[in-house]
Coordinates of C-alpha atoms in Angstrom, one line a residue:
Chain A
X1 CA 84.1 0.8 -12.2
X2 CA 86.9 1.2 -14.6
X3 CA 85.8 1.0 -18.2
X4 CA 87.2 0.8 -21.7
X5 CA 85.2 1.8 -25.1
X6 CA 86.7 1.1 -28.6
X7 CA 84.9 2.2 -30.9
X8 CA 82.9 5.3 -31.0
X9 CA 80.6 5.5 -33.9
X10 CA 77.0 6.6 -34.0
X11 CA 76.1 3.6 -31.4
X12 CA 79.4 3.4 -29.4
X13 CA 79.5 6.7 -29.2
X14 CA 76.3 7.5 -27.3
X15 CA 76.7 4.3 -24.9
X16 CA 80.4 5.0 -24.2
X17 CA 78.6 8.5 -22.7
X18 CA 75.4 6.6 -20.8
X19 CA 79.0 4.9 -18.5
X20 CA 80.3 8.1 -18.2
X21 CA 76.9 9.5 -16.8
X22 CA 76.4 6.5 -14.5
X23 CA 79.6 7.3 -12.9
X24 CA 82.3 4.8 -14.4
X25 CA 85.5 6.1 -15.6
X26 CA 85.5 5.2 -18.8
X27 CA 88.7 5.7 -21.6
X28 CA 87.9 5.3 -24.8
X29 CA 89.9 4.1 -27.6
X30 CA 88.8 5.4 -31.6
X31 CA 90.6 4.8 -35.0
X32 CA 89.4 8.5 -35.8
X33 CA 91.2 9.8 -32.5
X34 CA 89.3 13.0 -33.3
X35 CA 86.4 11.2 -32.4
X36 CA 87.8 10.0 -29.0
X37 CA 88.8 14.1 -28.3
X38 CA 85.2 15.2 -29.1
X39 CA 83.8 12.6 -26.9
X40 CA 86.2 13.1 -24.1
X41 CA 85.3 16.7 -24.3
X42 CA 81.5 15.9 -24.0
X43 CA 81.6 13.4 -21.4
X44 CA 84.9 13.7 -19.7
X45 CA 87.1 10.5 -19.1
X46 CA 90.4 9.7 -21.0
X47 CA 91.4 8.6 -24.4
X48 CA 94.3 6.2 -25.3
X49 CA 96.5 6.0 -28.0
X50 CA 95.7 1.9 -29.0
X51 CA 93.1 -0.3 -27.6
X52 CA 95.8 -2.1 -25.5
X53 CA 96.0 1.3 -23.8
X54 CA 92.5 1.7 -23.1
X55 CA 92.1 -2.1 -21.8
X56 CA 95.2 -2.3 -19.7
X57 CA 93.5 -0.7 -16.5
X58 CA 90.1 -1.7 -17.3
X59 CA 87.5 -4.3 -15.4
X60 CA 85.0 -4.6 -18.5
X61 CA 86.4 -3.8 -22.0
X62 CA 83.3 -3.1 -24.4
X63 CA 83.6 -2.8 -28.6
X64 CA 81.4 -1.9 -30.8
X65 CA 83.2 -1.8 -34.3
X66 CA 82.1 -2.8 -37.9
X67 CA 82.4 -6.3 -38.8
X68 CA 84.3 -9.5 -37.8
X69 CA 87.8 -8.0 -39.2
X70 CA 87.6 -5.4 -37.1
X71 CA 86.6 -7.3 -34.0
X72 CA 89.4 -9.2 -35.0
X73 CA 91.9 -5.8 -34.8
X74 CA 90.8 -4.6 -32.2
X75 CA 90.6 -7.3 -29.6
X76 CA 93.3 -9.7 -31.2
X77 CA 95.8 -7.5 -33.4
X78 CA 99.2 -6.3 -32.2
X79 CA 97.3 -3.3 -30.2
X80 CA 94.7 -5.1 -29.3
X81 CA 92.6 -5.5 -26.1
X82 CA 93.5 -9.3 -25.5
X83 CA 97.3 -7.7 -25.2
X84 CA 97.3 -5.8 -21.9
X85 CA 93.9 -6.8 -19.9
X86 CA 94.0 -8.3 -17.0
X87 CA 92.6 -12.2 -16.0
X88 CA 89.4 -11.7 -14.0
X89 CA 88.5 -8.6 -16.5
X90 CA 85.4 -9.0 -18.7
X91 CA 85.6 -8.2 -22.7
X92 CA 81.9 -7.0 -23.9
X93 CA 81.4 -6.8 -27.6
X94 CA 78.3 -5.1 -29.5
X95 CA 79.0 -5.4 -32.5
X96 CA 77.3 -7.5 -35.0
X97 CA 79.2 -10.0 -36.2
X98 CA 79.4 -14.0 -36.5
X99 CA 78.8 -16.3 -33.9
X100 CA 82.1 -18.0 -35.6
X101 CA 84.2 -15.1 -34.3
X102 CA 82.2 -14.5 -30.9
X103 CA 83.2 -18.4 -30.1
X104 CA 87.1 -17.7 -31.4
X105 CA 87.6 -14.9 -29.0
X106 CA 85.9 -16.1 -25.7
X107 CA 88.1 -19.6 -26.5
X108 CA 91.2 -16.9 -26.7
X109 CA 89.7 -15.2 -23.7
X110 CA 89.4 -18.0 -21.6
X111 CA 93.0 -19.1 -22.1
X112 CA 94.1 -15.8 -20.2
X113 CA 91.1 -16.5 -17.8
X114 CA 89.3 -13.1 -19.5
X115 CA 85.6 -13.2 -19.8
X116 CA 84.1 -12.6 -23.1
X117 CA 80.4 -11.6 -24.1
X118 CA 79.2 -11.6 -27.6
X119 CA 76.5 -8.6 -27.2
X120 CA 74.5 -7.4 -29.8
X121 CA 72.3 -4.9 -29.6
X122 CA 68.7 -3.7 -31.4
X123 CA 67.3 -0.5 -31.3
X124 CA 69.6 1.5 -33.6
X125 CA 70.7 5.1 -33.4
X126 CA 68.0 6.3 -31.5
X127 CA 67.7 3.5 -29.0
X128 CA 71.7 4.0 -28.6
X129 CA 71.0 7.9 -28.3
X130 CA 68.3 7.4 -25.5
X131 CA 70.0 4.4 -24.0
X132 CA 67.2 1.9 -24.5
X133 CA 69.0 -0.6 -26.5
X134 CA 68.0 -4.4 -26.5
X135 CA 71.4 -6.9 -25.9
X136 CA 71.2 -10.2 -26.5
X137 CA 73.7 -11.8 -24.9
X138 CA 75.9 -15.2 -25.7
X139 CA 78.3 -16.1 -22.8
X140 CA 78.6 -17.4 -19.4
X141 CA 76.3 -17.1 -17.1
X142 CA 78.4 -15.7 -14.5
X143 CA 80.2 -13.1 -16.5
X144 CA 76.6 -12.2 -18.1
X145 CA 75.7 -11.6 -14.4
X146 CA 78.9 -9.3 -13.8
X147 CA 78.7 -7.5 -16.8
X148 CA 74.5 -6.7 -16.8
X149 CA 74.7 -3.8 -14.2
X150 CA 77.1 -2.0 -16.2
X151 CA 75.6 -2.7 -19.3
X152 CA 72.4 -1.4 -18.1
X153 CA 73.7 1.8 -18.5
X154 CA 72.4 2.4 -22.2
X155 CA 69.8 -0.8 -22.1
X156 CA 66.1 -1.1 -21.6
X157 CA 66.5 -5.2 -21.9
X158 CA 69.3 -7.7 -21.9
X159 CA 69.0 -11.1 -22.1
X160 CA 71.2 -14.4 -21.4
X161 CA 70.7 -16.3 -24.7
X162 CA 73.1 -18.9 -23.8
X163 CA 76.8 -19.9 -24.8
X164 CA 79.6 -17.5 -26.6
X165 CA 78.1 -17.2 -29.9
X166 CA 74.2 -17.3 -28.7
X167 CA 73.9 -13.4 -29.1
X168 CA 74.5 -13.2 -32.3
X169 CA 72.6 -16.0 -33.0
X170 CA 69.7 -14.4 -31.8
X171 CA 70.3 -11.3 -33.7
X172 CA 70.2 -13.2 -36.8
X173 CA 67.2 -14.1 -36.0
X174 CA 65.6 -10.7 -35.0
X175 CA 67.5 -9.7 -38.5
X176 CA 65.6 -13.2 -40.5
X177 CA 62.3 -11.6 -38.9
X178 CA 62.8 -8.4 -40.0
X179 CA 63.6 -9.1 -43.4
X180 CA 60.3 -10.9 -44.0
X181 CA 58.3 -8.5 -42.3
X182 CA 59.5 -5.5 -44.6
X183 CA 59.4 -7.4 -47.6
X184 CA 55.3 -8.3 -46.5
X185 CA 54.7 -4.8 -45.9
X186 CA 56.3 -3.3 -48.6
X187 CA 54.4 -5.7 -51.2
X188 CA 51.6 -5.0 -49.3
X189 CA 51.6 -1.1 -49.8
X190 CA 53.1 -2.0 -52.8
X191 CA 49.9 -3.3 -53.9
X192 CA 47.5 -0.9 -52.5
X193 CA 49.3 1.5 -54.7
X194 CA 48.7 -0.5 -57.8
X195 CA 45.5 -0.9 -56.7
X196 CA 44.5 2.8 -56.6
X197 CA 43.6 2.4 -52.5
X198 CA 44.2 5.3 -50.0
X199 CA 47.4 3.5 -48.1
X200 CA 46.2 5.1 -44.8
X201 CA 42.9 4.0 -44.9
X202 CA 43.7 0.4 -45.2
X203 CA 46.7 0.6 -42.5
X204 CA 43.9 1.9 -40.3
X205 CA 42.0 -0.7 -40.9
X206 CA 44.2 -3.5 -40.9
X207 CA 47.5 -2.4 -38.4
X208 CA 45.3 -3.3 -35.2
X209 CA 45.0 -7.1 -36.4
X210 CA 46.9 -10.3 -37.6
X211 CA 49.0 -8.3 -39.7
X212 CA 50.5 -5.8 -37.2
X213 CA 54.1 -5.6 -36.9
X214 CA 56.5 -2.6 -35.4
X215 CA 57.7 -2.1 -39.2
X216 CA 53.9 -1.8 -40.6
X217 CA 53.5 0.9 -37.2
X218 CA 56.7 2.9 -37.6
X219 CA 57.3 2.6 -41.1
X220 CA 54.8 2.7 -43.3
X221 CA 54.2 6.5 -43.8
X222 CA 57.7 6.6 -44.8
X223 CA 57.6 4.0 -47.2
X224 CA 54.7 5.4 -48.8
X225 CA 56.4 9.1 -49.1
X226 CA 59.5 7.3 -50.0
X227 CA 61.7 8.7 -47.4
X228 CA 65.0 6.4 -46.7
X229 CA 67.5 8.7 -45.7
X230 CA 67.3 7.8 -42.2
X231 CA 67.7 4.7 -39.8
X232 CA 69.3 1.7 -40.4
X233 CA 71.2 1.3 -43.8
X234 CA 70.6 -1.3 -46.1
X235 CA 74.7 -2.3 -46.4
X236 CA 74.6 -3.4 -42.9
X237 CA 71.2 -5.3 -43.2
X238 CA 73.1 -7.0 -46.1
X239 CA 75.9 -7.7 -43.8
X240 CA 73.7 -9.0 -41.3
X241 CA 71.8 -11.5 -43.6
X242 CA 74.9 -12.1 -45.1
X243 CA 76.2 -14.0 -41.8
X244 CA 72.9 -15.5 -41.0
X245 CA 73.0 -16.8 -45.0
X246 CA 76.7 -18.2 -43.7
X247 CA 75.6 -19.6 -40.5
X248 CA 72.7 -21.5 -42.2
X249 CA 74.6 -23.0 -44.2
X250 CA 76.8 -24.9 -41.3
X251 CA 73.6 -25.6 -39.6
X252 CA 70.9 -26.6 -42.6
X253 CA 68.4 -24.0 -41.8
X254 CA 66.4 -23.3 -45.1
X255 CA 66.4 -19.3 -45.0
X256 CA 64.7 -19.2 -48.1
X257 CA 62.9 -16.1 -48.3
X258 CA 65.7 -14.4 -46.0
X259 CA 67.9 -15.5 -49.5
X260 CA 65.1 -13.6 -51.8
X261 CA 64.8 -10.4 -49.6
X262 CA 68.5 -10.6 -49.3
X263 CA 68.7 -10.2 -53.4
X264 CA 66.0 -7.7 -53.7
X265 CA 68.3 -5.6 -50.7
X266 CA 71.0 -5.8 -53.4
X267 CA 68.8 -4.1 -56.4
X268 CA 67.8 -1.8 -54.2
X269 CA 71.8 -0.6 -53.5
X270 CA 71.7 -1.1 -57.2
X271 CA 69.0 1.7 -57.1
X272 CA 72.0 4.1 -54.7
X273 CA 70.3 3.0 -51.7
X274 CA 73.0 1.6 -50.0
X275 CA 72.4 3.9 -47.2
X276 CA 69.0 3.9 -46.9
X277 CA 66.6 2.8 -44.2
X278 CA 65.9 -1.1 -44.0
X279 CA 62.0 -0.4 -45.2
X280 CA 63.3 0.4 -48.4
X281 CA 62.3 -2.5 -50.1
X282 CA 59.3 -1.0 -51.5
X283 CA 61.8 1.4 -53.6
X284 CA 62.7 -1.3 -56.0
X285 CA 58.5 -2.5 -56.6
X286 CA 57.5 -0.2 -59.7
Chain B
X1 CA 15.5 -3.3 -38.4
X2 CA 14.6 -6.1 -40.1
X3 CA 17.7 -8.0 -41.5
X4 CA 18.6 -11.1 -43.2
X5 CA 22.1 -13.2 -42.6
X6 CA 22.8 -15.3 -45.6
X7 CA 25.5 -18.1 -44.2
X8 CA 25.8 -19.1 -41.1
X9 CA 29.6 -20.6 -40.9
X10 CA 31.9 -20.3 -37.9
X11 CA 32.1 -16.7 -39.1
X12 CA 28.5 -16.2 -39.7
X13 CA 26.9 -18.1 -37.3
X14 CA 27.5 -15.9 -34.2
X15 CA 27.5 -12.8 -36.2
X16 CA 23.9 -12.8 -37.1
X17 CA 23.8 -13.7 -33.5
X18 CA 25.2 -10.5 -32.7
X19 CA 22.7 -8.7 -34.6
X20 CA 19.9 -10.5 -32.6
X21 CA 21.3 -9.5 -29.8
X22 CA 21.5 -6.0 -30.7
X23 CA 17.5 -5.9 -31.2
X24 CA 17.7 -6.8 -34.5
X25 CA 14.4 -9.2 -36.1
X26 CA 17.3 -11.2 -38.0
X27 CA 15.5 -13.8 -40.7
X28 CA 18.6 -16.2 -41.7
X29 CA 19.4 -18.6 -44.4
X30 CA 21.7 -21.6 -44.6
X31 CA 22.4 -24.3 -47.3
X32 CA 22.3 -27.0 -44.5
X33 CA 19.1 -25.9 -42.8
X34 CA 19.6 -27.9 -39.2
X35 CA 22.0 -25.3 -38.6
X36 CA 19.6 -22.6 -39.6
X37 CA 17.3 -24.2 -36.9
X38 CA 19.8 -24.4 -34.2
X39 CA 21.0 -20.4 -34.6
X40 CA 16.9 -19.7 -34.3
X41 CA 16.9 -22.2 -31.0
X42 CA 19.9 -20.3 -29.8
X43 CA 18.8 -16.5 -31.0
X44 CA 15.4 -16.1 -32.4
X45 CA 14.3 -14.7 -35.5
X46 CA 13.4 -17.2 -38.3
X47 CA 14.6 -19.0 -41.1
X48 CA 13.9 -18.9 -44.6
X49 CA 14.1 -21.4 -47.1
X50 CA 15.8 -19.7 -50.0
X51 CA 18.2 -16.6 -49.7
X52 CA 15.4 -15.1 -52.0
X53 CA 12.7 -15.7 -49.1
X54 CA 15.4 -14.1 -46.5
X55 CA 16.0 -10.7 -48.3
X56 CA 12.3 -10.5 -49.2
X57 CA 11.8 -8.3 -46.2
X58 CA 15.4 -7.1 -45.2
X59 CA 16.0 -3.4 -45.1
X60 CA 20.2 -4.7 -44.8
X61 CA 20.9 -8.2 -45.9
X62 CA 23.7 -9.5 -45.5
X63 CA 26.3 -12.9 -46.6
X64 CA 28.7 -14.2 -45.3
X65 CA 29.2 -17.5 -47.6
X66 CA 32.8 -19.4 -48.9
X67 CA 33.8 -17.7 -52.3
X68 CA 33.1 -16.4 -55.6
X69 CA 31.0 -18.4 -56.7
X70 CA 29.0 -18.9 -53.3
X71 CA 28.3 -15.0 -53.6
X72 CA 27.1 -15.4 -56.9
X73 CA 24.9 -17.9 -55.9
X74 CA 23.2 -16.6 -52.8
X75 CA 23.5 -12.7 -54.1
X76 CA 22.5 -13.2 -58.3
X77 CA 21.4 -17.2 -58.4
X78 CA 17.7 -18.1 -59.2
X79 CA 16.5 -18.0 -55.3
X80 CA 18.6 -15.4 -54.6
X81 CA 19.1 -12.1 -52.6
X82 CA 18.7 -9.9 -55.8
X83 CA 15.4 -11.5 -57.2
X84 CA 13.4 -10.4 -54.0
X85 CA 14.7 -7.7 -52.4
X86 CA 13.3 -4.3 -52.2
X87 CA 14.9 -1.3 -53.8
X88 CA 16.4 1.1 -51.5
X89 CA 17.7 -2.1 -49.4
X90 CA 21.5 -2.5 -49.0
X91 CA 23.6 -5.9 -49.6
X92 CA 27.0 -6.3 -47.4
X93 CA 29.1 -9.1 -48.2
X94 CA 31.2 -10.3 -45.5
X95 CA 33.0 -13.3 -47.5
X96 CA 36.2 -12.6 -48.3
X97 CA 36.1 -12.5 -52.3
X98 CA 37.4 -11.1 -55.6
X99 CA 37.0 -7.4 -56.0
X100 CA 35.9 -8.4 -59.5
X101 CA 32.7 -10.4 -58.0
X102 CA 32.2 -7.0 -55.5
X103 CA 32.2 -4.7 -58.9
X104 CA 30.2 -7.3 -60.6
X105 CA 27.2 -7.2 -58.0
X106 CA 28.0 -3.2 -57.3
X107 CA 26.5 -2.7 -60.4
X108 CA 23.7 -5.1 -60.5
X109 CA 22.3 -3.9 -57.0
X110 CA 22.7 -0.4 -58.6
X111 CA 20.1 -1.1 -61.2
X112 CA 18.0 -1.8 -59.4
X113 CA 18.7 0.9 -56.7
X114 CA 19.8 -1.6 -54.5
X115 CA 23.3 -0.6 -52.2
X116 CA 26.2 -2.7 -52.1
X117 CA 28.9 -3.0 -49.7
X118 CA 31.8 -5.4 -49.9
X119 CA 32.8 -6.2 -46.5
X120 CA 35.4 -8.5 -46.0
X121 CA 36.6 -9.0 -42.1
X122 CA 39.6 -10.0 -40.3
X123 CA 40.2 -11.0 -36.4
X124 CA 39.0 -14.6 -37.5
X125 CA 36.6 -17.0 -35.5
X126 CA 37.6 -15.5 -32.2
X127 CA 37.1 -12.4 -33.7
X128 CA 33.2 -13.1 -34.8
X129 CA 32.5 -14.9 -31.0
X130 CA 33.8 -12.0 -29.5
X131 CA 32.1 -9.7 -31.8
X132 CA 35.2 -7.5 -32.0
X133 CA 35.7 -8.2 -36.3
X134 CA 37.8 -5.2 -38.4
X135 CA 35.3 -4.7 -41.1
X136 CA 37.4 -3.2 -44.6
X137 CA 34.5 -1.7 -46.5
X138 CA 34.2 -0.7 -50.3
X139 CA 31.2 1.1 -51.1
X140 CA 29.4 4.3 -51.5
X141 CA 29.8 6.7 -48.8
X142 CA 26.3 7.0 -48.2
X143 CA 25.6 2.9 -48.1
X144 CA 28.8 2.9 -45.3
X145 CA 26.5 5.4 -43.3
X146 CA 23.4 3.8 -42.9
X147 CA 25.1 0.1 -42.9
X148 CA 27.7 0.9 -40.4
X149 CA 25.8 1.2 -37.2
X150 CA 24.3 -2.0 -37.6
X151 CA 27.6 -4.1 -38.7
X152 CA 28.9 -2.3 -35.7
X153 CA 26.8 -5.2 -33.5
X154 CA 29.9 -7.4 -34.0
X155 CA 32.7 -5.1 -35.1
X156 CA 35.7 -3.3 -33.0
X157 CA 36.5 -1.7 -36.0
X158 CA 34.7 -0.7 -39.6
X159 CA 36.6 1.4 -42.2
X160 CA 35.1 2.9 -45.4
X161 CA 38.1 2.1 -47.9
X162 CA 37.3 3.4 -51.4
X163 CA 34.6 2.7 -53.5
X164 CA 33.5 -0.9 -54.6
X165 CA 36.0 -3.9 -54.0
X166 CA 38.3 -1.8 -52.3
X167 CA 37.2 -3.7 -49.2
X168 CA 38.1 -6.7 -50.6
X169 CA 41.3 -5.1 -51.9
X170 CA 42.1 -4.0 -48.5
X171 CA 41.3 -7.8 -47.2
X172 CA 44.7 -8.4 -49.9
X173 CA 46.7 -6.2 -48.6
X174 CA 46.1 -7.5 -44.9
X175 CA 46.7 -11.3 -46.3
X176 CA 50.0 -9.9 -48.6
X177 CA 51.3 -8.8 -45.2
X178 CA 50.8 -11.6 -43.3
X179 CA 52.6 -13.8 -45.7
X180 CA 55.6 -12.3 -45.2
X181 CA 55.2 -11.5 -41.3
X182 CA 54.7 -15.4 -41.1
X183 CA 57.3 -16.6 -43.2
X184 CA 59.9 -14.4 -41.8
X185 CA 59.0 -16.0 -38.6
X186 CA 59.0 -19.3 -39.3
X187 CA 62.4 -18.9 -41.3
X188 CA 63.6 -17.0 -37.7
X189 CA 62.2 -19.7 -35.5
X190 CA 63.7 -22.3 -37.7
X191 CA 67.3 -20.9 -37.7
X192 CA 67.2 -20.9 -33.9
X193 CA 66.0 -24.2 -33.3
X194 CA 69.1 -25.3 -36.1
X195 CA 71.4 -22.7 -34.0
X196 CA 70.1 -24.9 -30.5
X197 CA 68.9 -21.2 -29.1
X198 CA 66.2 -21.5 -26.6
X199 CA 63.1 -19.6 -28.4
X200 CA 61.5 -18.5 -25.6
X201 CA 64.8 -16.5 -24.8
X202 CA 65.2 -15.0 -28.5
X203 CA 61.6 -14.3 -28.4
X204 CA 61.6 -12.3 -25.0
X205 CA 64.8 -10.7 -26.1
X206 CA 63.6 -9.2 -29.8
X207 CA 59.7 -9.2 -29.4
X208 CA 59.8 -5.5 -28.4
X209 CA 61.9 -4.1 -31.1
X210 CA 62.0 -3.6 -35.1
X211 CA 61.0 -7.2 -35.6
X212 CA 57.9 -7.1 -33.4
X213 CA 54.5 -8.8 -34.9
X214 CA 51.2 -9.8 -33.4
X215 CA 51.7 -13.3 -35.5
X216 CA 55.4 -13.1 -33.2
X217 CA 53.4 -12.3 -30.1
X218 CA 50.3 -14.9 -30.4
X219 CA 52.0 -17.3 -32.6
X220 CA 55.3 -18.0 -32.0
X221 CA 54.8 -21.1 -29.0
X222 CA 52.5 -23.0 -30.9
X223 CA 54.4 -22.7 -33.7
X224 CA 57.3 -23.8 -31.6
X225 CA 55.4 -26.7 -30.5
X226 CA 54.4 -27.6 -34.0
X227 CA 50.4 -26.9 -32.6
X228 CA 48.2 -25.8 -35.8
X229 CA 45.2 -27.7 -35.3
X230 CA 43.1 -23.9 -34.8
X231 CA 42.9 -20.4 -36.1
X232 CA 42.8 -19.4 -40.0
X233 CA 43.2 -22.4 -42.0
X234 CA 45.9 -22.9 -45.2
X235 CA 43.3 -23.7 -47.4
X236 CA 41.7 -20.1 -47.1
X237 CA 45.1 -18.6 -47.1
X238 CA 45.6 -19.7 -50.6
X239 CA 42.4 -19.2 -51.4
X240 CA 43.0 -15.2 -50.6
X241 CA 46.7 -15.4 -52.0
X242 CA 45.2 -17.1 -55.2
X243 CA 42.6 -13.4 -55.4
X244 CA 45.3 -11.3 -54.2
X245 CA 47.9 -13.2 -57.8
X246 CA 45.1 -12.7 -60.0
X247 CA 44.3 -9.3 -59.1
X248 CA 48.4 -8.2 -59.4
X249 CA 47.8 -9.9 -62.8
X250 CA 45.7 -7.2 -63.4
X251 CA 47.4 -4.6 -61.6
X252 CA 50.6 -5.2 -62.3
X253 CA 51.7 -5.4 -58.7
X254 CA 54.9 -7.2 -58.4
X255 CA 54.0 -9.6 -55.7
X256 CA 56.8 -12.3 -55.7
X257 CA 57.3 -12.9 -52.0
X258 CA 53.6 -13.9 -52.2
X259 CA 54.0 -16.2 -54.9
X260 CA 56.4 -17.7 -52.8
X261 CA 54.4 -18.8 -49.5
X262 CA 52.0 -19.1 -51.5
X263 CA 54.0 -22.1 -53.2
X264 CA 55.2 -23.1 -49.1
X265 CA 51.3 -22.8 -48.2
X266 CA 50.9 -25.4 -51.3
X267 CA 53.5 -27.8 -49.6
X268 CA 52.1 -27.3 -46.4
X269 CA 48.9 -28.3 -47.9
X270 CA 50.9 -31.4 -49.2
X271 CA 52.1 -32.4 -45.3
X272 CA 48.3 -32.9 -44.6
X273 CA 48.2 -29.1 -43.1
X274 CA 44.9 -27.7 -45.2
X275 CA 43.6 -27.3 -42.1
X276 CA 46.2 -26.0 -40.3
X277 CA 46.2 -22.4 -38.7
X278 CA 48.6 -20.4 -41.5
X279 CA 51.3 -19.9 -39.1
X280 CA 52.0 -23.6 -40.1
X281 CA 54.6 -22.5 -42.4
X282 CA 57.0 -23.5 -40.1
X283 CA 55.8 -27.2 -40.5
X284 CA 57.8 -27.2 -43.6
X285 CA 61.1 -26.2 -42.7
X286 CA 62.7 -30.0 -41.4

C-alpha cells in the first residue's frame, strides 16, 4: 500500500520503518528533513518536501507529532495533509493530543470524504522500537477496519474504542491510571525508606498480591537507585494530564488525585526533572 | 507440634484449620466460644477457655485477632498468651497491627525467652480459604526458621522482612500502594464513564501496559457495576491507613496521597460503604 509518515521522532521514527519492512512504500515527511534523509537511508522509501507532498499519493496518511498545534500544522496548515489527499484515503494520527482536536479534524475529514483515526498509542520508545505498541483507536468502524492491517505493522493490540475522539479518551485514562499508581508506589517505597526496611524484601513480599501493578514490577529498582534518565519524560506526562485535567472539566469528572500527582509532576520539573522517567515521583519525597 | 490459634475470624478461622490439616494438635481460643466449638466439629483439636489455657502447652501460638488493643489483650492481658506459656515457645501475630504494639510485645516475649514474630498477611479471605496468604514477617532470624514451616500450612508466600514490626511495616507499605493503585482507578474509570467510553474496551485496550494492576485486573467490573458488597472492607482500610499516618508521624514519611483516600475512604464510609470491598472508592465519584 502507499503510505505517508509525518513525523519521525523517537516513536514515528521506528513505526514509519516496521511499514517499510512489511512491504508498503512509505514517504515520509519531517520538519528536521535530516531526519527524513537518515530514515530514508535506513529503510529505503522517499521523503517529501511538505506533508502535502508526502499525502498527495498516499491511501493511509499516519502522524505522530507533539501536541495539538502541531496536529493542527501538519494536517490542516497551508502544507498540510488535508491539502492534497485524496477522498476515499484514510488520515491515522498517534499522537497524543485532545479528543477536542481528534473530533475537529475527522469533521474536516469528512467534508472531503477522508477518513480520520485518532490513534494513540502506549508502550513508549521501546514498544515503538520493537513494534509492540498498544493503539487505542477513536473513529469509524469501517475506516478502523481498513486501517488495522496496516497499522499492525508496529502493534501488538489495537482496539476500536468508539467515535473520533474515543482514542484519546482512553489514553487519558490509561495516563489517570498511571498517575495514581506511581504516586502509590512511590509513597510506598517512599516509606519503607523512612522506615529503615530493605525495599526488596518487602516488594518480594508484596508485588505477587493486591498491590501489584506493571509500575511496582518494572519500576521500582529504579526508583529506589534513583535512576530517571530514561523512558517516558515527565513534560509529556504533564501534557497528557494536562488534557485529561481539560477534558474533565467539560465533562465533570472529579480527577482529584490526577490534579495532586499532576502538581507534585510539576515540583519535580522544579527539581530539573523535566526529562525524567514518569516513576519519578519518588524524587521529590525527602 | 502442639499449637494454639488465638482468633478464629474469617481470617483465622480456616487458618488454624490449615494447620489441623497439616497434622498439627491445634488447641484454639475465641472470644465467642460457639465458634470455637464449630472449628473443633469441623477440624479437631480442642478449645480452651482463656488464651492463657491455649498457650499453656503450645510450642508456636499464634493470633490472629482485630487490632492493637485485641493483641494486647489476648498476647499481655490477665488470661493471656504471655502469663502461661513456656519459655522457648514462639508467638506469631497474624493481625495486622502497629509496629509499636509488635516492638512492645518483642520485648516482653524476650524476657522471658519467649520468640516473637509479627506477621501480618495479605491475599484476604480468599486468601486464608485457599491457604495461599503472603506472610510479611518481622522477627529474629532464628524465630522465622523454626516458625516458617509451620505458617507455611496456609501460606504461598512467607518473607523474613527485618527485625520486629517490620512485618507490620511491610503490611503499610502494601496498604500505601493500594491506595493509590485504587484511586487512580477509580478516578480512570470515572473519567470514562463521564467521557461515554465503553470500559470494557479501555480496559482490554490499556490492561497490558504501564498502567496494568491486579486491582485493574480483578476489580475493575464490579467496580463498574457499583458491586462492593465482598473482599477487604473500608473500615479496615482506614484502620491500616490510620497505622500507616501515625507511623509517618513518626518517620517523617511524607504520605499525602494517603491522607487523601484516606479522607475518600472516610466519605465512602459516610455513603453507608464500611463494609464495602476498598475498591469502593469509585462509589464516591457521582
Amino acid at each position: 500500500m502507499r503510505v505517508a509518515f509525518i513525523g519521525l521522532g523517537v516513536m514515528g521514527f521506528p513505526m514509519a520503518g516496521y511499514l517499510a519492512k512489511a512491504g508498503h512504500d512509505v514517504t515520509v515527511y519531517n520538519r528536521t528533513a535530516a531526519k527524513a534523509k537518515s530514515w530514508c537511508e535506513k529503510f529505503g522509501g522517499q521523503s517529501a518536501a511538505t506533508p502535502a507532498e508526502a499525502a498527495a499519493d498516499a491511501q493511509i496518511v499516519f502522524s505522530c507529532v507533539g501536541n495539538d498545534d502541531d496536529v493542527r500544522d501538519v494536517l490542516l496548515g497551508s502544507d498540510g495533509v488535508m491539502s492534497s489527499i485524496t477522498s476515499g484515503s484514510i488520515i491515522v494520527d498517534h499522537t497524543t493530543a485532545s479528543a477536542k482536536i481528534a473530533r475537529e479534524i475527522a469533521s474536516v475529514a469528512k467534508g472531503s470524504s477522508v477518513g480520520f483515526l485518532d490513534a494513540p498509542v502506549s508502550g513508549g520508545q521501546a514498544g515503538a522500537e520493537n513494534g509492540q505498541l498498544t493503539v487505542m483507536v477513536g473513529g469509524s468502524r469501517d475506516d478502523f477496519e481498513r486501517a488495522a492491517p496496516v497499522i499492525d505493522s508496529y502493534a501488538k493490540a489495537i482496539t476500536h474504542i468508539g467515535p473520533a475522539g474515543a482514542g484519546q479518551l482512553a489514553k487519558m485514562v490509561n495516563q489517570i491510571c498511571i498517575a495514581g499508581v506511581v504516586q502509590g508506589l512511590a509513597e510506598g517505597l517512599h516509606f519503607a525508606q523512612k522506615a529503615g526496611l530493605d525495599p526488596a524484601l518487602v516488594i518480594e513480599s508484596i508485588s505477587k498480591g493486591a498491590a501489584q501493578s506493571w509500575q511496582m514490577e518494572n519500576r521500582w529498582k529504579t526508583m529506589v537507585k534513583g535512576e530517571y534518565e530514561f523512558g517516558f519524560a515527565v513534560d509529556w506526562m504533564r501534557k497528557d494530564l494536562a488534557m485529561a485535567l481539560a477534558e474533565a472539566a467539560e465533562n465533570g469528572a472529579q480527577l482529584e488525585l490526577t490534579q495532586l500527582v499532576d502538581q507534585f509532576y510539576a515540583e519535580v520539573q522544579a527539581l530539573g526533572g523535566s526529562r525524567w522517567d514518569t516513576s519519578s515521583l519518588l524524587a521529590r519525597l525527602k
